[in-house]
């Protein structure tokens, strides 16, 4: 099995922020999870460096667009590293391998008869680098995303016959209702398709910053087509002397709602025009909002990802983003909310469960997990747990999958209270039951930690090491017997001082 997941490529006209980190972490959780399932995974992220907005930003700063990209691309690379993203490649659209492949695909679309020359006049948002249709324009002639005033623009350029793909797209959406998720985003895209698709510019006049149109070098390829193609081109040159396209295409895309139209409509149409298979899935997420929140004691009034990572580690940030806001929806986050969940869930519920379990095995069984059967009342709660978890992640239900695991974490804590191993330890007649309880706790902790590994790779690796578990493969409760020697474990999530 192969699994190919992508983040959007990030535009280099500004610094990385939490929104970028959010998409990257989401894709990383899926990539790590699929690796745990033993699949061949390729995880791509990178930067989008062409187009007018970059050229304009460079001009404002008095540098060339190339220099701006060379300064900002490493910032996005660092961001991926800081959030512990396990990407297999970092694409820059200025890469020669990308440009060459873009030209090949665009030429194919041209040769297949889906490109013509014409003049376009319409309302244009320079920040989106996109013309807006009448129904998208907000009051006061403004971009619905950037709220800036649109400009009237007229261009002689090459057009992509998007209108010819209205029916094929409707068919795609009918045959594969899971293609775009969540459903309300799918419906949004479908409504846009059904209102009638207009042809779109495939190129921009020269002197703009971009990849030259192969049959007309006076024009450059419109930045959106060049950018979307990164998902496809990267596979052709990411590994020297090896083309991974066959092995990994089609992709699963993760992206934010503001670029829905490009990914759910333009992109599959363009691929069809080139005779390339459309993506496997397109998962759209919402925004993390920070409005009207209260100050927190250690983070001040803004949830700054760098600050959170420096003080609490990447794991805690990764956990919080997907725990607090249901993936797919918009939702509020706050420094105060972060600290509350850090203390009550990560430090108290999960961290304490880990330390308690290990220390009880140390104290009552000389540090060796008993070889025993777990009590049915605990084991039963884990029936089908791993299968349920993977089914949720197959649908990119990142928040529901986390909730699914957290219920088990809470169940384990409750089981500690119910069985009170410290009382069993004082009763010589209860030695057999204590074995079962301690084995069940160690096994339950191992199973939840394996599932959480994709979300919090560092803390879980430390805990799995302490449990003497070398594998990272997801398996069911009871699939590992006892007999392991447990190690020491410093608190996974130290309490705030
Ligand atoms: Zn805009």
Short mmCIF file of C-alpha atoms and ligand atoms in Angstrom, two decimals:
data_model
loop_
_atom_site.label_atom_id
_atom_site.label_comp_id
_atom_site.label_asym_id
_atom_site.label_seq_id
_atom_site.Cartn_x
_atom_site.Cartn_y
_atom_site.Cartn_z
CA UNK A 1 0.00 0.00 0.00
CA UNK A 2 1.18 3.52 -0.82
CA UNK A 3 0.02 6.74 0.78
CA UNK A 4 0.92 10.16 -0.58
CA UNK A 5 -0.09 13.22 1.45
CA UNK A 6 0.53 16.90 0.77
CA UNK A 7 0.19 20.26 2.48
CA UNK A 8 -0.51 23.33 0.41
CA UNK A 9 2.73 24.95 -0.68
CA UNK A 10 3.13 28.17 1.25
CA UNK A 11 3.36 31.49 -0.44
CA UNK A 12 6.62 33.31 0.20
CA UNK A 13 5.18 36.81 0.48
CA UNK A 14 5.12 36.60 4.28
CA UNK A 15 6.46 34.76 7.32
CA UNK A 16 5.12 31.37 8.47
CA UNK A 17 2.36 31.47 11.10
CA UNK A 18 0.11 29.10 13.02
CA UNK A 19 -2.21 28.63 10.02
CA UNK A 20 0.65 27.12 8.01
CA UNK A 21 1.75 25.00 10.96
CA UNK A 22 -1.82 23.70 11.31
CA UNK A 23 -1.99 22.32 7.75
CA UNK A 24 1.50 20.87 8.11
CA UNK A 25 0.76 19.12 11.40
CA UNK A 26 -2.49 17.67 10.01
CA UNK A 27 -0.69 16.16 7.04
CA UNK A 28 2.10 14.95 9.31
CA UNK A 29 -0.32 13.12 11.60
CA UNK A 30 -1.73 11.26 8.59
CA UNK A 31 1.75 10.53 7.21
CA UNK A 32 2.99 9.15 10.53
CA UNK A 33 -0.18 7.17 11.08
CA UNK A 34 0.05 5.51 7.67
CA UNK A 35 3.72 4.66 8.28
CA UNK A 36 2.60 2.96 11.49
CA UNK A 37 0.25 0.89 9.36
CA UNK A 38 3.27 -0.38 7.44
CA UNK A 39 2.45 1.55 4.25
CA UNK A 40 4.89 3.25 1.91
CA UNK A 41 4.41 6.93 2.63
CA UNK A 42 5.49 10.05 0.85
CA UNK A 43 4.77 13.36 2.56
CA UNK A 44 5.29 16.59 0.65
CA UNK A 45 5.37 20.22 1.74
CA UNK A 46 7.09 23.29 0.33
CA UNK A 47 6.89 26.83 -0.93
CA UNK A 48 5.09 28.57 -3.76
CA UNK A 49 7.46 31.21 -5.09
CA UNK A 50 6.13 32.57 -8.38
CA UNK A 51 3.41 35.06 -9.20
CA UNK A 52 2.55 38.70 -8.90
CA UNK A 53 2.09 38.84 -5.12
CA UNK A 54 5.69 37.65 -4.62
CA UNK A 55 6.98 40.05 -7.29
CA UNK A 56 5.12 42.93 -5.62
CA UNK A 57 6.34 42.05 -2.15
CA UNK A 58 9.92 41.80 -3.44
CA UNK A 59 9.60 45.21 -5.08
CA UNK A 60 8.37 46.76 -1.83
CA UNK A 61 11.41 45.34 -0.08
CA UNK A 62 13.81 46.33 -2.83
CA UNK A 63 14.96 42.78 -3.56
CA UNK A 64 14.45 40.40 -6.48
CA UNK A 65 11.63 37.83 -6.24
CA UNK A 66 14.29 35.13 -6.23
CA UNK A 67 16.03 36.73 -3.24
CA UNK A 68 12.74 36.98 -1.38
CA UNK A 69 12.12 33.27 -2.00
CA UNK A 70 15.65 32.38 -0.95
CA UNK A 71 15.14 34.23 2.31
CA UNK A 72 11.65 32.93 3.13
CA UNK A 73 11.74 29.32 1.92
CA UNK A 74 14.20 28.38 4.71
CA UNK A 75 11.81 29.96 7.24
CA UNK A 76 9.09 27.55 6.10
CA UNK A 77 11.55 24.67 6.20
CA UNK A 78 12.40 25.58 9.79
CA UNK A 79 8.72 25.80 10.66
CA UNK A 80 8.16 22.24 9.40
CA UNK A 81 11.10 21.07 11.48
CA UNK A 82 9.95 22.89 14.60
CA UNK A 83 6.51 21.30 14.54
CA UNK A 84 8.25 17.95 14.02
CA UNK A 85 6.92 17.35 10.52
CA UNK A 86 8.32 14.20 8.94
CA UNK A 87 8.10 15.40 5.34
CA UNK A 88 9.99 13.35 2.76
CA UNK A 89 10.69 16.31 0.53
CA UNK A 90 10.42 20.09 0.54
CA UNK A 91 9.52 21.45 -2.87
CA UNK A 92 10.25 24.98 -4.05
CA UNK A 93 8.43 25.91 -7.24
CA UNK A 94 11.61 27.63 -8.40
CA UNK A 95 13.28 24.18 -8.51
CA UNK A 96 14.40 23.38 -12.01
CA UNK A 97 12.85 19.91 -11.85
CA UNK A 98 9.48 21.43 -11.04
CA UNK A 99 9.59 24.01 -13.82
CA UNK A 100 10.57 21.46 -16.42
CA UNK A 101 7.74 19.11 -15.46
CA UNK A 102 5.20 21.97 -15.32
CA UNK A 103 6.06 22.84 -18.89
CA UNK A 104 5.64 19.22 -19.97
CA UNK A 105 2.19 18.92 -18.41
CA UNK A 106 0.98 22.29 -19.69
CA UNK A 107 2.18 21.36 -23.16
CA UNK A 108 0.18 18.14 -22.92
CA UNK A 109 -2.97 20.08 -21.96
CA UNK A 110 -2.32 22.34 -24.96
CA UNK A 111 -1.77 19.41 -27.28
CA UNK A 112 -4.96 17.75 -26.04
CA UNK A 113 -6.86 20.78 -27.35
CA UNK A 114 -7.84 22.40 -24.05
CA UNK A 115 -5.96 25.69 -24.50
CA UNK A 116 -6.78 28.68 -26.73
CA UNK A 117 -5.72 32.30 -27.13
CA UNK A 118 -8.05 35.09 -26.09
CA UNK A 119 -8.70 38.27 -24.18
CA UNK A 120 -10.04 38.30 -20.69
CA UNK A 121 -11.58 41.17 -18.85
CA UNK A 122 -12.79 40.95 -15.29
CA UNK A 123 -12.47 41.84 -11.64
CA UNK A 124 -9.15 40.78 -10.26
CA UNK A 125 -7.71 40.40 -6.75
CA UNK A 126 -3.93 40.82 -6.82
CA UNK A 127 -3.55 39.12 -3.43
CA UNK A 128 -5.47 36.02 -4.60
CA UNK A 129 -3.85 36.31 -8.04
CA UNK A 130 -7.29 35.38 -9.32
CA UNK A 131 -10.23 36.84 -11.20
CA UNK A 132 -13.52 36.84 -9.27
CA UNK A 133 -16.86 35.84 -10.73
CA UNK A 134 -19.85 38.16 -10.15
CA UNK A 135 -21.25 35.89 -7.44
CA UNK A 136 -18.01 35.96 -5.48
CA UNK A 137 -17.61 39.72 -5.36
CA UNK A 138 -18.48 41.33 -2.02
CA UNK A 139 -20.26 44.66 -1.51
CA UNK A 140 -18.06 47.58 -2.48
CA UNK A 141 -16.38 45.51 -5.19
CA UNK A 142 -14.18 43.68 -2.71
CA UNK A 143 -12.42 40.35 -2.50
CA UNK A 144 -14.37 38.11 -0.09
CA UNK A 145 -11.11 36.76 1.31
CA UNK A 146 -8.85 39.81 1.45
CA UNK A 147 -11.54 42.51 1.69
CA UNK A 148 -9.46 44.70 -0.61
CA UNK A 149 -10.94 46.48 -3.62
CA UNK A 150 -10.77 44.51 -6.85
CA UNK A 151 -9.22 45.99 -9.96
CA UNK A 152 -10.62 45.84 -13.47
CA UNK A 153 -8.13 44.01 -15.65
CA UNK A 154 -7.95 43.11 -19.30
CA UNK A 155 -5.45 40.57 -20.54
CA UNK A 156 -4.44 38.92 -23.77
CA UNK A 157 -3.37 35.45 -22.84
CA UNK A 158 -3.85 31.73 -23.08
CA UNK A 159 -6.99 30.19 -21.68
CA UNK A 160 -7.72 26.84 -20.17
CA UNK A 161 -11.06 25.46 -21.34
CA UNK A 162 -12.43 24.88 -17.83
CA UNK A 163 -16.01 25.13 -19.15
CA UNK A 164 -15.51 21.85 -21.02
CA UNK A 165 -15.00 20.10 -17.68
CA UNK A 166 -18.27 20.99 -16.03
CA UNK A 167 -19.85 17.64 -16.86
CA UNK A 168 -16.77 15.52 -16.11
CA UNK A 169 -16.48 17.27 -12.74
CA UNK A 170 -20.15 16.72 -11.92
CA UNK A 171 -19.68 13.07 -12.80
CA UNK A 172 -16.57 12.85 -10.60
CA UNK A 173 -18.48 14.33 -7.66
CA UNK A 174 -21.42 11.97 -8.23
CA UNK A 175 -19.28 8.86 -8.57
CA UNK A 176 -16.96 9.71 -5.70
CA UNK A 177 -18.94 11.52 -3.01
CA UNK A 178 -15.92 11.20 -0.70
CA UNK A 179 -13.63 13.08 -3.13
CA UNK A 180 -13.91 16.41 -1.29
CA UNK A 181 -14.50 16.38 2.46
CA UNK A 182 -16.14 17.45 4.73
CA UNK A 183 -19.55 17.20 3.03
CA UNK A 184 -20.41 20.87 3.46
CA UNK A 185 -17.24 21.79 1.57
CA UNK A 186 -18.05 19.25 -1.10
CA UNK A 187 -21.48 20.85 -1.50
CA UNK A 188 -19.89 24.28 -1.71
CA UNK A 189 -17.62 23.14 -4.55
CA UNK A 190 -20.45 21.36 -6.32
CA UNK A 191 -22.65 24.47 -6.14
CA UNK A 192 -19.85 26.46 -7.75
CA UNK A 193 -19.54 23.90 -10.54
CA UNK A 194 -23.30 23.78 -11.13
CA UNK A 195 -23.67 27.52 -11.53
CA UNK A 196 -21.57 27.17 -14.70
CA UNK A 197 -17.82 27.16 -15.18
CA UNK A 198 -16.02 29.84 -17.16
CA UNK A 199 -12.72 29.35 -18.90
CA UNK A 200 -9.76 30.64 -16.92
CA UNK A 201 -6.45 32.28 -17.76
CA UNK A 202 -3.65 29.80 -18.06
CA UNK A 203 -0.96 32.41 -18.58
CA UNK A 204 -0.02 35.98 -17.76
CA UNK A 205 1.79 38.50 -19.96
CA UNK A 206 5.54 38.55 -19.77
CA UNK A 207 7.75 40.38 -17.27
CA UNK A 208 5.80 38.69 -14.54
CA UNK A 209 7.64 36.27 -12.32
CA UNK A 210 6.84 32.72 -13.44
CA UNK A 211 7.46 29.62 -15.55
CA UNK A 212 7.52 30.43 -19.29
CA UNK A 213 4.71 29.03 -21.45
CA UNK A 214 6.56 26.43 -23.57
CA UNK A 215 5.03 27.42 -26.95
CA UNK A 216 4.92 31.16 -26.18
CA UNK A 217 7.82 32.35 -24.01
CA UNK A 218 6.42 35.90 -23.95
CA UNK A 219 3.95 34.59 -21.40
CA UNK A 220 4.40 32.89 -18.05
CA UNK A 221 2.14 30.18 -16.66
CA UNK A 222 -0.49 31.54 -14.31
CA UNK A 223 0.84 31.00 -10.80
CA UNK A 224 -2.09 28.85 -9.67
CA UNK A 225 -1.52 26.18 -12.29
CA UNK A 226 2.21 26.18 -11.65
CA UNK A 227 1.56 25.92 -7.90
CA UNK A 228 -1.05 23.14 -8.07
CA UNK A 229 1.23 21.10 -10.27
CA UNK A 230 3.80 20.88 -7.45
CA UNK A 231 1.89 17.91 -6.06
CA UNK A 232 2.52 16.04 -9.27
CA UNK A 233 5.95 17.32 -10.30
CA UNK A 234 7.69 16.67 -6.96
CA UNK A 235 7.41 12.92 -7.39
CA UNK A 236 9.36 13.10 -10.65
CA UNK A 237 12.54 14.61 -9.18
CA UNK A 238 12.43 14.35 -5.37
CA UNK A 239 14.72 11.32 -5.51
CA UNK A 240 17.63 11.63 -7.87
CA UNK A 241 17.49 9.24 -10.78
CA UNK A 242 14.13 7.89 -9.68
CA UNK A 243 10.59 8.81 -10.70
CA UNK A 244 8.17 8.10 -7.84
CA UNK A 245 5.02 9.10 -9.74
CA UNK A 246 3.98 5.58 -10.55
CA UNK A 247 4.50 4.45 -6.96
CA UNK A 248 2.67 7.28 -5.20
CA UNK A 249 0.26 9.18 -7.44
CA UNK A 250 -2.64 10.02 -6.81
CA UNK A 251 -2.32 12.21 -3.72
CA UNK A 252 -4.36 12.99 -0.62
CA UNK A 253 -4.43 16.78 -0.19
CA UNK A 254 -4.80 18.75 3.03
CA UNK A 255 -5.64 22.44 2.68
CA UNK A 256 -7.49 25.37 4.21
CA UNK A 257 -10.90 26.48 3.04
CA UNK A 258 -9.70 29.67 1.30
CA UNK A 259 -8.14 27.63 -1.52
CA UNK A 260 -11.02 25.19 -1.94
CA UNK A 261 -11.97 26.35 -5.45
CA UNK A 262 -8.50 25.82 -6.88
CA UNK A 263 -8.11 22.36 -5.42
CA UNK A 264 -11.64 21.02 -5.80
CA UNK A 265 -12.40 22.45 -9.26
CA UNK A 266 -9.46 23.80 -11.27
CA UNK A 267 -7.06 21.08 -10.19
CA UNK A 268 -9.04 17.93 -11.05
CA UNK A 269 -10.18 19.56 -14.32
CA UNK A 270 -6.62 20.39 -15.27
CA UNK A 271 -5.46 16.87 -14.49
CA UNK A 272 -8.25 15.41 -16.59
CA UNK A 273 -7.20 17.72 -19.42
CA UNK A 274 -3.65 16.40 -19.12
CA UNK A 275 -4.81 12.80 -18.96
CA UNK A 276 -3.57 12.37 -15.39
CA UNK A 277 -5.51 10.62 -12.65
CA UNK A 278 -7.30 13.04 -10.28
CA UNK A 279 -6.37 13.15 -6.55
CA UNK A 280 -7.54 10.45 -4.20
CA UNK A 281 -8.99 12.75 -1.54
CA UNK A 282 -9.18 16.48 -0.88
CA UNK A 283 -9.57 17.32 2.82
CA UNK A 284 -10.46 20.91 3.63
CA UNK A 285 -9.91 22.39 7.07
CA UNK A 286 -11.15 25.58 8.72
CA UNK A 287 -9.39 28.37 10.57
CA UNK A 288 -8.02 28.51 14.08
CA UNK A 289 -9.41 31.78 15.40
CA UNK A 290 -8.04 33.90 18.22
CA UNK A 291 -10.62 36.47 19.13
CA UNK A 292 -11.55 37.97 22.44
CA UNK A 293 -9.51 35.50 24.44
CA UNK A 294 -8.13 35.98 27.92
CA UNK A 295 -4.49 36.24 28.91
CA UNK A 296 -2.74 33.17 30.21
CA UNK A 297 -0.05 33.11 32.85
CA UNK A 298 2.83 31.92 30.70
CA UNK A 299 1.91 32.68 27.11
CA UNK A 300 0.47 36.18 27.32
CA UNK A 301 -2.46 36.96 25.07
CA UNK A 302 -1.42 35.37 21.78
CA UNK A 303 -0.94 31.70 21.02
CA UNK A 304 2.35 32.06 19.21
CA UNK A 305 3.53 28.67 17.93
CA UNK A 306 7.23 29.43 18.51
CA UNK A 307 6.52 30.46 22.07
CA UNK A 308 4.34 27.39 22.76
CA UNK A 309 6.99 25.05 21.33
CA UNK A 310 9.79 26.72 23.30
CA UNK A 311 7.90 26.45 26.58
CA UNK A 312 5.84 23.27 26.18
CA UNK A 313 7.26 21.37 23.21
CA UNK A 314 5.89 20.60 19.75
CA UNK A 315 3.84 17.65 20.99
CA UNK A 316 1.63 19.87 23.15
CA UNK A 317 0.97 22.28 20.28
CA UNK A 318 0.18 19.40 17.94
CA UNK A 319 -2.20 17.91 20.45
CA UNK A 320 -3.98 21.14 21.31
CA UNK A 321 -4.73 22.26 17.72
CA UNK A 322 -6.59 19.05 16.95
CA UNK A 323 -8.16 18.59 20.36
CA UNK A 324 -9.60 22.08 20.75
CA UNK A 325 -11.08 22.66 17.28
CA UNK A 326 -12.88 20.01 15.30
CA UNK A 327 -10.78 19.46 12.19
CA UNK A 328 -12.72 20.72 9.20
CA UNK A 329 -14.53 23.46 11.14
CA UNK A 330 -13.48 26.93 12.22
CA UNK A 331 -12.93 27.24 15.94
CA UNK A 332 -11.55 29.39 18.71
CA UNK A 333 -8.21 28.72 20.30
CA UNK A 334 -6.57 30.67 23.11
CA UNK A 335 -3.48 30.66 25.33
CA UNK A 336 -5.74 30.05 28.31
CA UNK A 337 -7.45 27.12 26.59
CA UNK A 338 -4.07 25.71 25.72
CA UNK A 339 -2.86 25.82 29.31
CA UNK A 340 -6.08 24.31 30.63
CA UNK A 341 -5.81 21.30 28.33
CA UNK A 342 -2.08 20.98 28.89
CA UNK A 343 -2.58 20.70 32.64
CA UNK A 344 -5.78 18.71 32.84
CA UNK A 345 -5.35 16.35 29.90
CA UNK A 346 -1.68 16.03 29.01
CA UNK A 347 -0.09 16.42 32.43
CA UNK A 348 -2.83 15.00 34.68
CA UNK A 349 -4.71 12.46 32.63
CA UNK A 350 -2.13 11.05 30.25
CA UNK A 351 1.16 11.95 31.94
CA UNK A 352 0.01 10.76 35.35
CA UNK A 353 -1.41 7.55 33.95
CA UNK A 354 1.99 6.81 32.42
CA UNK A 355 4.00 7.58 35.55
CA UNK A 356 1.59 5.84 37.88
CA UNK A 357 1.49 2.69 35.81
CA UNK A 358 5.26 2.45 35.51
CA UNK A 359 5.87 3.22 39.16
CA UNK A 360 3.32 0.63 40.34
CA UNK A 361 4.94 -2.03 38.15
CA UNK A 362 8.28 -0.94 39.63
CA UNK A 363 7.09 -1.02 43.20
CA UNK A 364 4.88 -4.11 43.20
CA UNK A 365 6.48 -6.31 40.53
CA UNK A 366 10.14 -5.29 40.56
CA UNK A 367 9.74 -3.45 37.26
CA UNK A 368 8.54 -6.41 35.20
CA UNK A 369 5.15 -6.37 33.43
CA UNK A 370 3.31 -9.43 34.83
CA UNK A 371 2.50 -12.26 32.47
CA UNK A 372 -1.24 -12.45 33.02
CA UNK A 373 -4.57 -11.97 31.28
CA UNK A 374 -6.24 -8.59 31.57
CA UNK A 375 -9.60 -8.43 33.30
CA UNK A 376 -12.46 -8.61 30.77
CA UNK A 377 -14.02 -5.40 32.15
CA UNK A 378 -10.93 -3.51 30.96
CA UNK A 379 -10.08 -5.53 27.85
CA UNK A 380 -13.67 -5.29 26.56
CA UNK A 381 -13.38 -1.52 26.33
CA UNK A 382 -10.53 -1.92 23.87
CA UNK A 383 -12.39 -4.23 21.49
CA UNK A 384 -12.03 -2.83 17.97
CA UNK A 385 -10.26 0.28 19.28
CA UNK A 386 -7.43 0.28 16.76
CA UNK A 387 -9.79 -0.47 13.86
CA UNK A 388 -12.13 2.35 14.91
CA UNK A 389 -9.20 4.72 15.17
CA UNK A 390 -7.82 3.92 11.71
CA UNK A 391 -11.29 4.19 10.18
CA UNK A 392 -11.59 7.73 11.55
CA UNK A 393 -8.17 8.70 10.24
CA UNK A 394 -9.05 7.29 6.82
CA UNK A 395 -11.61 10.09 6.74
CA UNK A 396 -9.13 12.63 8.17
CA UNK A 397 -11.35 12.86 11.26
CA UNK A 398 -8.35 14.02 13.26
CA UNK A 399 -10.34 15.40 16.17
CA UNK A 400 -12.76 12.51 16.48
CA UNK A 401 -9.91 10.02 16.34
CA UNK A 402 -8.19 11.88 19.17
CA UNK A 403 -11.39 11.87 21.21
CA UNK A 404 -11.69 8.13 20.54
CA UNK A 405 -8.24 7.58 22.12
CA UNK A 406 -8.87 10.01 24.94
CA UNK A 407 -11.91 8.06 26.09
CA UNK A 408 -9.59 5.08 26.51
CA UNK A 409 -7.06 7.20 28.44
CA UNK A 410 -9.89 8.20 30.79
CA UNK A 411 -11.08 4.63 31.05
CA UNK A 412 -7.60 3.54 32.15
CA UNK A 413 -7.47 6.22 34.85
CA UNK A 414 -10.90 5.18 36.05
CA UNK A 415 -9.72 1.57 36.16
CA UNK A 416 -6.81 2.55 38.40
CA UNK A 417 -9.29 4.13 40.83
CA UNK A 418 -11.68 1.16 40.68
CA UNK A 419 -9.05 -1.50 41.26
CA UNK A 420 -6.83 0.46 43.67
CA UNK A 421 -3.65 -1.60 43.08
CA UNK A 422 -2.07 -0.11 46.24
CA UNK A 423 -4.73 -1.94 48.28
CA UNK A 424 -4.33 -5.18 46.32
CA UNK A 425 -0.59 -5.01 47.01
CA UNK A 426 -1.21 -5.26 50.75
CA UNK A 427 -3.35 -8.37 50.38
CA UNK A 428 -1.39 -11.61 49.81
CA UNK A 429 -4.51 -13.34 48.49
CA UNK A 430 -4.90 -10.75 45.72
CA UNK A 431 -1.52 -11.31 44.02
CA UNK A 432 -3.09 -12.92 40.96
CA UNK A 433 -5.57 -10.11 40.54
CA UNK A 434 -2.83 -7.51 40.94
CA UNK A 435 -0.94 -9.23 38.12
CA UNK A 436 -4.01 -8.95 35.88
CA UNK A 437 -4.60 -5.31 36.79
CA UNK A 438 -0.98 -4.26 36.21
CA UNK A 439 -0.75 -6.18 32.97
CA UNK A 440 -4.01 -4.61 31.77
CA UNK A 441 -2.78 -1.12 32.62
CA UNK A 442 0.56 -1.62 30.88
CA UNK A 443 -1.12 -3.07 27.81
CA UNK A 444 -3.82 -0.38 27.68
CA UNK A 445 -1.20 2.32 28.07
CA UNK A 446 0.85 0.77 25.27
CA UNK A 447 -2.16 0.63 22.92
CA UNK A 448 -3.28 4.24 23.49
CA UNK A 449 0.30 5.46 23.22
CA UNK A 450 0.74 3.69 19.90
CA UNK A 451 -2.34 5.47 18.57
CA UNK A 452 -1.19 8.83 19.96
CA UNK A 453 2.25 8.39 18.41
CA UNK A 454 1.19 10.10 15.17
CA UNK A 455 -0.06 13.12 17.14
CA UNK A 456 2.72 13.43 19.72
CA UNK A 457 5.76 11.62 18.32
CA UNK A 458 8.31 12.67 20.97
CA UNK A 459 6.50 12.05 24.24
CA UNK A 460 5.02 8.78 23.01
CA UNK A 461 8.40 7.50 21.81
CA UNK A 462 9.82 8.12 25.30
CA UNK A 463 6.92 6.28 26.88
CA UNK A 464 7.08 3.35 24.45
CA UNK A 465 10.79 3.06 25.19
CA UNK A 466 10.01 3.01 28.91
CA UNK A 467 7.50 0.22 28.23
CA UNK A 468 10.26 -1.69 26.43
CA UNK A 469 8.27 -1.55 23.18
CA UNK A 470 10.39 -1.27 20.06
CA UNK A 471 7.62 -1.60 17.49
CA UNK A 472 5.54 1.41 16.41
CA UNK A 473 2.94 -0.73 14.63
CA UNK A 474 -0.70 -0.36 15.59
CA UNK A 475 -2.13 -3.54 17.06
CA UNK A 476 -4.92 -4.60 19.34
CA UNK A 477 -5.12 -4.85 23.11
CA UNK A 478 -3.64 -8.13 24.35
CA UNK A 479 -1.43 -8.73 21.33
CA UNK A 480 1.66 -8.29 23.50
CA UNK A 481 2.04 -10.51 26.56
CA UNK A 482 3.92 -9.50 29.71
CA UNK A 483 7.49 -10.09 30.79
CA UNK A 484 9.07 -6.80 29.72
CA UNK A 485 11.22 -4.77 32.06
CA UNK A 486 9.92 -1.20 32.29
CA UNK A 487 12.27 1.75 32.52
CA UNK A 488 12.36 5.12 34.18
CA UNK A 489 10.32 7.95 32.75
CA UNK A 490 10.66 11.65 33.48
CA UNK A 491 7.24 13.39 33.46
CA UNK A 492 5.99 13.47 29.85
CA UNK A 493 4.33 16.83 30.32
CA UNK A 494 5.88 18.61 33.30
CA UNK A 495 3.45 20.68 35.35
CA UNK A 496 3.59 24.41 35.00
CA UNK A 497 5.58 25.90 37.81
ZN1 LIG B 1 -8.24 38.13 -2.58
#
